[in-house]
Coordinates of C-alpha atoms in Angstrom, one line a residue:
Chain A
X52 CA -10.9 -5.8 -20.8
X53 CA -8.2 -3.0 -21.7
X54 CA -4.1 -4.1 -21.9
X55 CA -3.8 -2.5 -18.4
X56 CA -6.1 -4.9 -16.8
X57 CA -4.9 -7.5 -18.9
X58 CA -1.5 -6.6 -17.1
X59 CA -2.6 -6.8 -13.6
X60 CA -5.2 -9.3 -13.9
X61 CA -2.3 -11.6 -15.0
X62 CA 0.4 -10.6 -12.0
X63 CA 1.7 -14.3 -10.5
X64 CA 4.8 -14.1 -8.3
X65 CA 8.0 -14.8 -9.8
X66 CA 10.6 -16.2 -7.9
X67 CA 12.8 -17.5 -10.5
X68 CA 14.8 -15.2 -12.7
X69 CA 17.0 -15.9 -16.1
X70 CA 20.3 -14.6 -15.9
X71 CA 19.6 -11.5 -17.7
X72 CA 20.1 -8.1 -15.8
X73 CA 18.1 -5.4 -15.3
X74 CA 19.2 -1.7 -17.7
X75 CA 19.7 1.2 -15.6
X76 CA 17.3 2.9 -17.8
X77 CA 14.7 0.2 -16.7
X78 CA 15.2 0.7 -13.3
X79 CA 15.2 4.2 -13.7
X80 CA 11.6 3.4 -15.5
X81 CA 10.1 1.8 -12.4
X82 CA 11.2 4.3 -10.1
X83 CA 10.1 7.1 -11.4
X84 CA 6.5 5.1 -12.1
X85 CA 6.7 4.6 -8.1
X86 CA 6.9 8.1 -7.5
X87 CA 3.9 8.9 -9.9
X88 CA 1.3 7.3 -7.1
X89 CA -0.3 8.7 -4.7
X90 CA 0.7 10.2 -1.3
X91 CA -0.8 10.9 1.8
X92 CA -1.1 15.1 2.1
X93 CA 2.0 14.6 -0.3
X94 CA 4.5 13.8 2.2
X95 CA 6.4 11.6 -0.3
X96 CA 7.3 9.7 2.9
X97 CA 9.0 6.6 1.6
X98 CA 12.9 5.6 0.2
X99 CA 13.7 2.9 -2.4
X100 CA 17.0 1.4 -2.1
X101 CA 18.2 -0.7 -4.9
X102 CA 20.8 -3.7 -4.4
X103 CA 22.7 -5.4 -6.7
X104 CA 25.8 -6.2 -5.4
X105 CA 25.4 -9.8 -5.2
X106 CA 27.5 -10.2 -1.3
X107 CA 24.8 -7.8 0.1
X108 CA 22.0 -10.1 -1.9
X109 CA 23.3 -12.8 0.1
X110 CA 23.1 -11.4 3.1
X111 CA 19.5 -10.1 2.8
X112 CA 18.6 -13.8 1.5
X113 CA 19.6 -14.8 4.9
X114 CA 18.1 -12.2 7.5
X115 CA 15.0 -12.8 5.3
X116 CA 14.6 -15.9 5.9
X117 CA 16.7 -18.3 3.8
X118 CA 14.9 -16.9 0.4
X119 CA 17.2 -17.9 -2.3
X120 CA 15.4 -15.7 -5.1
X121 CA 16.7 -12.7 -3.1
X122 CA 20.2 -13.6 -4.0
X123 CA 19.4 -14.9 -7.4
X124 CA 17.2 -12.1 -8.8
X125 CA 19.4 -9.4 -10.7
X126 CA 17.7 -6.3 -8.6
X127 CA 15.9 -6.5 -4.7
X128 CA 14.6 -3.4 -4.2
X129 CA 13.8 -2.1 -0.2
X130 CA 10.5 -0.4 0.0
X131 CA 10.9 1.5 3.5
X132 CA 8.6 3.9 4.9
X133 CA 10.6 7.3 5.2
X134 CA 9.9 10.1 8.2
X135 CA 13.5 11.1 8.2
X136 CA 12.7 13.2 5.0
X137 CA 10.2 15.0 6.9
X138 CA 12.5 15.7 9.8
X139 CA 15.5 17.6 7.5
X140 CA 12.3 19.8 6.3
X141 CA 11.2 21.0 9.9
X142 CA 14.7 21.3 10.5
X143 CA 15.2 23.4 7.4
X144 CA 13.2 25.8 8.7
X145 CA 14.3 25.5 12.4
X146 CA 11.7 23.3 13.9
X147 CA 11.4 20.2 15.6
X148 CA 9.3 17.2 14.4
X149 CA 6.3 15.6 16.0
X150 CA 6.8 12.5 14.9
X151 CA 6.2 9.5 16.6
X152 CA 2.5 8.0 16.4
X153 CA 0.0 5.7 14.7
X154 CA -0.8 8.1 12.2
X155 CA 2.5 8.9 10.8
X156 CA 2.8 5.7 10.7
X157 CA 0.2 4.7 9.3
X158 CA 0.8 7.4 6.4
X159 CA 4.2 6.2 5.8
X160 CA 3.4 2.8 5.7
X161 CA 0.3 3.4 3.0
X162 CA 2.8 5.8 1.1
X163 CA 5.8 2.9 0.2
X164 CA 2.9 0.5 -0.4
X165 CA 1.4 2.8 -2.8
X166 CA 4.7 3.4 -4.4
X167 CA 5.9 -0.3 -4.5
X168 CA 2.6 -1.7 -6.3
X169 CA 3.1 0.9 -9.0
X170 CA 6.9 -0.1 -9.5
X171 CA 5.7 -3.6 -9.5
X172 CA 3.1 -2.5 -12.3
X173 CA 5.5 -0.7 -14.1
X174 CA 7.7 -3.5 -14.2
X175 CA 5.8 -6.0 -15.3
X176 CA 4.9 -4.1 -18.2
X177 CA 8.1 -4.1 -19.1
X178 CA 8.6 -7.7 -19.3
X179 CA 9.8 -8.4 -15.9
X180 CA 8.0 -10.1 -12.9
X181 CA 8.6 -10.0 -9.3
X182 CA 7.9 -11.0 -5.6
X183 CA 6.6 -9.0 -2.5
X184 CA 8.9 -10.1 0.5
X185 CA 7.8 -9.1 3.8
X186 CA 10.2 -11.3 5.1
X187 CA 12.6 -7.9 5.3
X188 CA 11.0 -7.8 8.8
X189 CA 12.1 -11.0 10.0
X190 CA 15.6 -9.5 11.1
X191 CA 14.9 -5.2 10.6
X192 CA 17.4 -4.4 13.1
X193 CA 20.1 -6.8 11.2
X194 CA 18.7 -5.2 8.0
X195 CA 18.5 -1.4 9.0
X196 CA 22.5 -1.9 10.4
X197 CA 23.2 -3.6 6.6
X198 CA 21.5 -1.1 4.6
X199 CA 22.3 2.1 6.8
X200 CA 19.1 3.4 7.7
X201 CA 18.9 6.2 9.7
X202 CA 15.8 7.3 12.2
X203 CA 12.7 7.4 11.1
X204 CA 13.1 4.9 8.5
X205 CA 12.1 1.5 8.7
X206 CA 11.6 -1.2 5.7
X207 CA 8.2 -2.2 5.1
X208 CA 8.6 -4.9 2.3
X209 CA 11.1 -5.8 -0.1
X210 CA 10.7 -6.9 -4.3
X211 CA 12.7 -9.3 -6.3
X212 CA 13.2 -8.3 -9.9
X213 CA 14.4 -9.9 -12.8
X214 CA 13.4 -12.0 -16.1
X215 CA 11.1 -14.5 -15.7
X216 CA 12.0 -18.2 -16.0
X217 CA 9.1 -19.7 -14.3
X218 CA 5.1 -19.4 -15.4
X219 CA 3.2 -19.9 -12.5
X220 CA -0.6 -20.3 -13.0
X221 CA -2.1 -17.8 -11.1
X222 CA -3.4 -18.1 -8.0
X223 CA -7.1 -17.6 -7.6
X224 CA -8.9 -15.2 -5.6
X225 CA -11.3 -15.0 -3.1
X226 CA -15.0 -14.8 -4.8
X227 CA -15.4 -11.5 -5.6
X228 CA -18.2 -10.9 -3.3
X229 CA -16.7 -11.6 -0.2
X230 CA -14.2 -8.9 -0.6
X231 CA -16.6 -6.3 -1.9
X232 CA -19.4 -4.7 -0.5
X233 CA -22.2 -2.1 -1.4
X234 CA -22.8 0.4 1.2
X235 CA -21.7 -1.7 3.8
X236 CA -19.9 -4.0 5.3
X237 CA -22.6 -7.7 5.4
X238 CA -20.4 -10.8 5.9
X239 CA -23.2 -12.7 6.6
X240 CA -23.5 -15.0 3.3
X241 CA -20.0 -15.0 3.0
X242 CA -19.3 -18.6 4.9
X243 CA -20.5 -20.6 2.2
X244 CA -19.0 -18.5 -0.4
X245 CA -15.6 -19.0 1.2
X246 CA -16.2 -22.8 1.8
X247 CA -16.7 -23.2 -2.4
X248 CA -13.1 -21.2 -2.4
X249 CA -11.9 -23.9 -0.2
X250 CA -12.5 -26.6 -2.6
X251 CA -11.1 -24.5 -5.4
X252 CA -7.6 -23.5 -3.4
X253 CA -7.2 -27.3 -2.6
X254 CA -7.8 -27.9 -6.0
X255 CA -5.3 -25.7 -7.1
X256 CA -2.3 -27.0 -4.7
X257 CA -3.4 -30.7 -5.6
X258 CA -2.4 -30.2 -9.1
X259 CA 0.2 -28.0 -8.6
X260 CA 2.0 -30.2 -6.0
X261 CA 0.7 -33.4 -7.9
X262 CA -0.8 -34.3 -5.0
X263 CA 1.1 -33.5 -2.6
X264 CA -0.5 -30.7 -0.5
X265 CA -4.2 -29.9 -1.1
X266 CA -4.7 -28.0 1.6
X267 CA -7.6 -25.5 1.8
X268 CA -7.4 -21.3 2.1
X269 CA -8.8 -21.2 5.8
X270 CA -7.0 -24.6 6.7
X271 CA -3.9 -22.2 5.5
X272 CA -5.4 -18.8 7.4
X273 CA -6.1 -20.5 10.7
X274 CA -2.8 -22.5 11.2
X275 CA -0.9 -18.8 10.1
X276 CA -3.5 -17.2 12.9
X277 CA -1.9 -19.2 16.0
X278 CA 0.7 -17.4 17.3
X279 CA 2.2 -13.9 16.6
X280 CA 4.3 -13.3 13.7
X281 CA 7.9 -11.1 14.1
X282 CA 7.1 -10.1 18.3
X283 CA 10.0 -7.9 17.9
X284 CA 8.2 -5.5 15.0
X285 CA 6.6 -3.4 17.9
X286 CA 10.1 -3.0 19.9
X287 CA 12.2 -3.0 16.7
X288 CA 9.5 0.3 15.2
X289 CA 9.9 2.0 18.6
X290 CA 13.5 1.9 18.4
X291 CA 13.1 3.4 14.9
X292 CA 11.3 6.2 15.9
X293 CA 7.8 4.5 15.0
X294 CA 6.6 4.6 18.6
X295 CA 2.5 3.8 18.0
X296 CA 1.8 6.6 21.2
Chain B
X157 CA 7.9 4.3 -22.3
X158 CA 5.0 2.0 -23.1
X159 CA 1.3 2.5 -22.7
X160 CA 1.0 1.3 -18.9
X161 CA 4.2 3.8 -17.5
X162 CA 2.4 6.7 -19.3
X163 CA -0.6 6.0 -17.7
X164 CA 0.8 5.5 -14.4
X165 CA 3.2 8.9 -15.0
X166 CA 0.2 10.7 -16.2
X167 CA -1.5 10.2 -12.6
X168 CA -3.8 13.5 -10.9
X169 CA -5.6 13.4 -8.2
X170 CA -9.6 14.1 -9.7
X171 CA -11.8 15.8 -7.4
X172 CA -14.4 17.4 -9.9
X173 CA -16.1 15.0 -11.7
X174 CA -19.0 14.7 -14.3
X175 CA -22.8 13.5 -13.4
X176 CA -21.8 10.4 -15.1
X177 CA -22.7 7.0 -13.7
X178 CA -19.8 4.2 -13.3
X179 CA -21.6 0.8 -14.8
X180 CA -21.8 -1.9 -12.7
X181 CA -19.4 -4.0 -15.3
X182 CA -16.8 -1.2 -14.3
X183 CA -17.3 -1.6 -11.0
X184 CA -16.6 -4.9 -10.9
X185 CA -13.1 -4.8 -13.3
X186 CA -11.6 -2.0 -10.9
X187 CA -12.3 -4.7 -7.8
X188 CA -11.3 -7.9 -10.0
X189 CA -8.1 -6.3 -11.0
X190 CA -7.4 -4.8 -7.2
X191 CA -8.0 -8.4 -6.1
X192 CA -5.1 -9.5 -8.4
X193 CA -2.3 -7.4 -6.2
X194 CA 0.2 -9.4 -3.9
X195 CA -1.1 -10.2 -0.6
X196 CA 1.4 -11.3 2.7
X197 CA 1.0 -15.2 2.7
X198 CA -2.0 -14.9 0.7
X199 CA -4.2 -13.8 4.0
X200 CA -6.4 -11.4 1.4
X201 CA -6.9 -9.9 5.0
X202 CA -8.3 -6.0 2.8
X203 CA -12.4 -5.6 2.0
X204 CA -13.7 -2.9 -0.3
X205 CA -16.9 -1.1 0.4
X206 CA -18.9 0.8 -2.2
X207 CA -20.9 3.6 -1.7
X208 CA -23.4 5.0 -4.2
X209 CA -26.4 6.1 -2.1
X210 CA -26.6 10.0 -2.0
X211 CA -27.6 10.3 2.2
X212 CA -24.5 8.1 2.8
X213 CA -21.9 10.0 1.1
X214 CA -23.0 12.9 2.6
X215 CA -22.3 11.6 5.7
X216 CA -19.1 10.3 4.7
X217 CA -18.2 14.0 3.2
X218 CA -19.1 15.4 6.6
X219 CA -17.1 12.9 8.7
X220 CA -14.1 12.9 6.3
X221 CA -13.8 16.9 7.2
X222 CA -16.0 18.5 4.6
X223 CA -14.2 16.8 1.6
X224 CA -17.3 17.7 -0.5
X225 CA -16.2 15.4 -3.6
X226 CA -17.2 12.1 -1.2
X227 CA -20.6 13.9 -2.1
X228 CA -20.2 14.2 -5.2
X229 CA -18.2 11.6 -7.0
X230 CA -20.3 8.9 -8.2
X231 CA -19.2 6.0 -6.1
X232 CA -16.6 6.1 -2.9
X233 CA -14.3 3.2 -2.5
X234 CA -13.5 2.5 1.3
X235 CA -10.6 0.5 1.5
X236 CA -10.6 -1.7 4.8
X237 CA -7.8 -3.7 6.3
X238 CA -9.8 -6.9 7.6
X239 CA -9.0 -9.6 9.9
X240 CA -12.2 -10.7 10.5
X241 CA -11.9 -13.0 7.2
X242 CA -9.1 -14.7 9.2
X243 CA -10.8 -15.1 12.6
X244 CA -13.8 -16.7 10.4
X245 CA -10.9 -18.9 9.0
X246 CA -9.9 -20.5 12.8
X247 CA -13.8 -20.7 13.5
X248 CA -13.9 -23.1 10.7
X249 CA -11.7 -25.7 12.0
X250 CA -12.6 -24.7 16.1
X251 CA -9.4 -22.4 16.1
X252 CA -9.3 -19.0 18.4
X253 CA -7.3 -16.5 16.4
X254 CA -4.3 -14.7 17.6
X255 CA -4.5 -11.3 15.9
X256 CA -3.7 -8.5 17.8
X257 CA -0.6 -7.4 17.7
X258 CA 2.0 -5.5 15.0
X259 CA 2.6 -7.4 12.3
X260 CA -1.0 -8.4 11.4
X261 CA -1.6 -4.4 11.4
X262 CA 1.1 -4.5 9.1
X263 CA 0.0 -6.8 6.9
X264 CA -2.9 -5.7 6.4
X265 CA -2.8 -2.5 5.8
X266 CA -0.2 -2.8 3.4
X267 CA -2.7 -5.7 1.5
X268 CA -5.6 -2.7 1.4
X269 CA -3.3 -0.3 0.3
X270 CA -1.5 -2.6 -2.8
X271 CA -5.4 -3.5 -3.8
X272 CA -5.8 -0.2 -3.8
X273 CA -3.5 1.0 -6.3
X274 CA -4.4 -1.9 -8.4
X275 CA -8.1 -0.4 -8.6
X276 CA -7.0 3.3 -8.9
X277 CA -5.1 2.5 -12.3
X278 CA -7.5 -0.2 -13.5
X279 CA -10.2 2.7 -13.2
X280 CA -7.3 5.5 -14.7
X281 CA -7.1 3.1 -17.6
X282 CA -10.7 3.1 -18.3
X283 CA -11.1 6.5 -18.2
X284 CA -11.7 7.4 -14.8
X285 CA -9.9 10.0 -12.1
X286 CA -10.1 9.7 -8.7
X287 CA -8.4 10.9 -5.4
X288 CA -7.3 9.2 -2.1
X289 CA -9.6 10.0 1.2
X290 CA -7.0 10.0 4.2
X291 CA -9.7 11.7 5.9
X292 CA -11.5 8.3 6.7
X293 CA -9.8 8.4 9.5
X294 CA -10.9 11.9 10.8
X295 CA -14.0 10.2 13.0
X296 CA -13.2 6.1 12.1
X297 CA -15.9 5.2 15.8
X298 CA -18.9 7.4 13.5
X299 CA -17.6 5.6 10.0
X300 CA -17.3 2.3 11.5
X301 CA -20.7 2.8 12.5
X302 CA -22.0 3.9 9.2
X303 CA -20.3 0.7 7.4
X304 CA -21.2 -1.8 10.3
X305 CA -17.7 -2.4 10.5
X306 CA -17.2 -5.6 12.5
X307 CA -14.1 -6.2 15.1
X308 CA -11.0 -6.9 13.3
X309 CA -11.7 -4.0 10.5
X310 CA -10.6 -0.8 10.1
X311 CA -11.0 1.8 7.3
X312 CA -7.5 2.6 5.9
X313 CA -8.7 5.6 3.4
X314 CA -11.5 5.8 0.8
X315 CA -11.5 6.7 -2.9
X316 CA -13.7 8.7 -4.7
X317 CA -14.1 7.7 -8.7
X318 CA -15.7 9.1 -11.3
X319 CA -15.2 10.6 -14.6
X320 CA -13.3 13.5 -14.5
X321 CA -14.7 17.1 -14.7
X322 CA -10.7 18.8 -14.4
X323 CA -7.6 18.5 -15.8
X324 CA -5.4 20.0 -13.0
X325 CA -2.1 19.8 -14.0
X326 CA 0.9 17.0 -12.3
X327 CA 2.6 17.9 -9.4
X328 CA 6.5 17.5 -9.7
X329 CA 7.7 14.7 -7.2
X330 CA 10.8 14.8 -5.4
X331 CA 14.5 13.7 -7.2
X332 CA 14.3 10.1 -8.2
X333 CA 18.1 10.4 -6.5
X334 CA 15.9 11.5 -3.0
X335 CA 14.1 8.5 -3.1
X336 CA 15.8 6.0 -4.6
X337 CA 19.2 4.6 -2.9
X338 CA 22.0 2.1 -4.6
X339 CA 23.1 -0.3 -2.2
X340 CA 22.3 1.3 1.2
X341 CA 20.7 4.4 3.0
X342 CA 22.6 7.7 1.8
X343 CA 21.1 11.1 2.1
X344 CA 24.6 13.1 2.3
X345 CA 23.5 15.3 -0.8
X346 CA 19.9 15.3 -0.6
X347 CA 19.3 19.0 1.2
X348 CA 21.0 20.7 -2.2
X349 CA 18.5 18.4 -4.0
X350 CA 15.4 19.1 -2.0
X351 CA 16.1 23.2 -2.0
X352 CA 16.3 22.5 -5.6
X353 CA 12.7 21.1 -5.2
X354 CA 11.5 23.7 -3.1
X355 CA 12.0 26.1 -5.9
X356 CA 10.0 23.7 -8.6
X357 CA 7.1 23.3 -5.8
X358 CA 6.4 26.9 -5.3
X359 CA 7.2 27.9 -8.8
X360 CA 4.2 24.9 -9.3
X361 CA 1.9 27.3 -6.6
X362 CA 2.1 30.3 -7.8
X363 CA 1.4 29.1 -11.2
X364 CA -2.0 27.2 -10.5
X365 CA -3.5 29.8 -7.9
X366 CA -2.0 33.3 -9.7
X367 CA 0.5 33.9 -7.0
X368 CA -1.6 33.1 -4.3
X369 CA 0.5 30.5 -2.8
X370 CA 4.2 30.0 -2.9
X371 CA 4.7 27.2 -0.6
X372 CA 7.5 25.3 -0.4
X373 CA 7.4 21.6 0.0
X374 CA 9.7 21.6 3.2
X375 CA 7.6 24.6 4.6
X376 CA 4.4 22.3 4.1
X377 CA 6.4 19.8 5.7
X378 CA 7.6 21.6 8.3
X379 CA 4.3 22.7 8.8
X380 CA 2.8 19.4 8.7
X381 CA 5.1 17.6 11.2
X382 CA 3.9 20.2 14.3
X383 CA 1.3 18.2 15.6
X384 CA 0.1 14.7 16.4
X385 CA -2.6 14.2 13.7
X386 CA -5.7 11.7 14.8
X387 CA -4.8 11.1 18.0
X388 CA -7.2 9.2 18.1
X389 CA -6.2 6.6 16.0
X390 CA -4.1 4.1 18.7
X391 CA -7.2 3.7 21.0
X392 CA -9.4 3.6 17.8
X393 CA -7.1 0.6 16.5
X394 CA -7.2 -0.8 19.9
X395 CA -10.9 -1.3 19.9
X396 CA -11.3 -2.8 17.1
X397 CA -8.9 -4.9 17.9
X398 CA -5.9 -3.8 16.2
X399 CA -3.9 -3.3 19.4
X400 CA -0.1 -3.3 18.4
X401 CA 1.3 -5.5 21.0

């Protein structure tokens, strides 16, 4: 095992955060490592907008659900998937854009995800440690007033930064042959493969919780499954200019 | 800048690669480490699919649009977003999932694309190139037929790895002050910066093809943004049951 995979073989979520800021030059760092990944047919379709002002922090702790680490992290960064960009090209050269459907989607969606798990790399490598929070789409409309976005722009997840002062033990994964597969896609043994992962998941929460929850992964997966999450993301994207046609 | 942001800012897309084989021990570190990426709420809702055999990346080539590198790198990575995990999940405790709508598209996609970049720099650091297949989605009925895709699973795009055979050189990316944003959504002064651009991009052309191509990036753009690509994709989604409600 290299250092690299060292590094992301050892990513936990960090939701707690010394006091410490972040350097420009740091975040400087992770964005440009963010623009170093890959993108669809290079349409560089995504924005990143840093906050640190610690009012708007707030605010975003709240439309994202009450999650303190928003406003306690030194830097939350706003992954959003980006057509707008693509729009001032066309009109640049005095055409209109064909924008709206699933693909374009799609490929903006992919290209801030692409983006964001580099920065995240990048920034754990440089000491710091973070959390994925998707909960920027519990209130987009709220959000996309607060943070100015135009058309064609919508945020996909955000990222709390900072200093770690927590060390989580990491979370394990499902068996490695359940998610993998060699030429194709065979599900068939994976029941009993996911039941062992059961035991281990409930395992893990008992002695993280001391006993307090020891719920199971598909205990977890089926109660989530019930009901739709965020009914307004379909309305709220169409608004946006992300109509799925 | 430390190992990992050099290896991340040193990223090329690889489509020439040499007739070496990728070991099985390989294999499996690229997936382990793309299993370590963030997941929304832990759903792991993202399968991986290798393909080595010889008649089935021909096929894939041919249905990706000709994208004769699917032929001949040695093992194609198809990244699928994957519900089907979840609906298992319900069965398990006599639950009838509730899937179909946007935010579980969402989701994940954006879990297959994060494990995706996980696996593209755990194979950069061991020595391996690859490039991102969009193309998957040309013909996704004939491919889900290939991979015996079940319901609830969708091929987001594919990578080809292997050990490289080129050393094209790195693309220049858009102004970090394009992408990135302090505080909120501001692209007053970006057209300046993206002319700027334009000038770096077709400078980049005419170097690498002898003055065949002087492209700009907002004339690829433009281009680009003319057209509805994959149509198909919305009915596709719908059935296999990704219908964005």
């Amino acid at each position: 095992m290299n250092d690299v995979i060292r590094l992301l073989k050892s990513h936990r979520s960090i939701r707690k955060f010394t006091d410490q800021g972040i350097d420009e030059s740091v975040i400087r760092e992770i964005i440009e490592s963010a623009q170093w990944a890959s993108s669809s047919s290079f349409v560089q379709a995504y924005s990143i907008i840093g906050i640190k002002d610690q009012a708007n922090k707030r605010l975003l702790a709240q439309l994202c659900g009450e999650q303190s680490y928003i406003e306690t992290c030194p830097v939350f960064l706003v992954f959003c998937a980006d057509l707008n960009r693509l729009e001032m090209a066309c009109t640049v050269h005095g055409m209109k854009m064909v924008g709206e459907y699933t693909e374009s989607f799609i490929m903006s969606t992919v290209d801030a995800a692409l983006a964001a798990q580099n920065a995240m790399i990048a920034a754990e490598s440089l000491g710091l440690g973070g959390v994925y929070i998707g909960g920027i789409r519990n209130n987009p409309e709220e959000v996309s007033k607060l943070l100015k976005l135009p058309e064609f722009v919508y945020p996909v997840f955000g990222i709390c930064l900072g200093y770690p002062a927590q060390d989580p033990g990491s979370k394990p994964r499902l068996p490695l042959a359940v998610i993998y597969k060699e030429e194709f896609y065979n599900n068939e043994n994976d029941l009993k493969k996911i039941e062992d992962y059961d035991q281990k998941i409930s395992a893990y929460y008992v002695e993280r919780t001391q006993g307090k929850r020891s719920d199971s992964w598909t205990q977890q997966m089926a109660e989530k499954m019930q009901a739709e999450t965020r009914p307004h993301m379909k309305e709220y994207l169409r608004n946006r200019g992300f109509e799925m046609k």
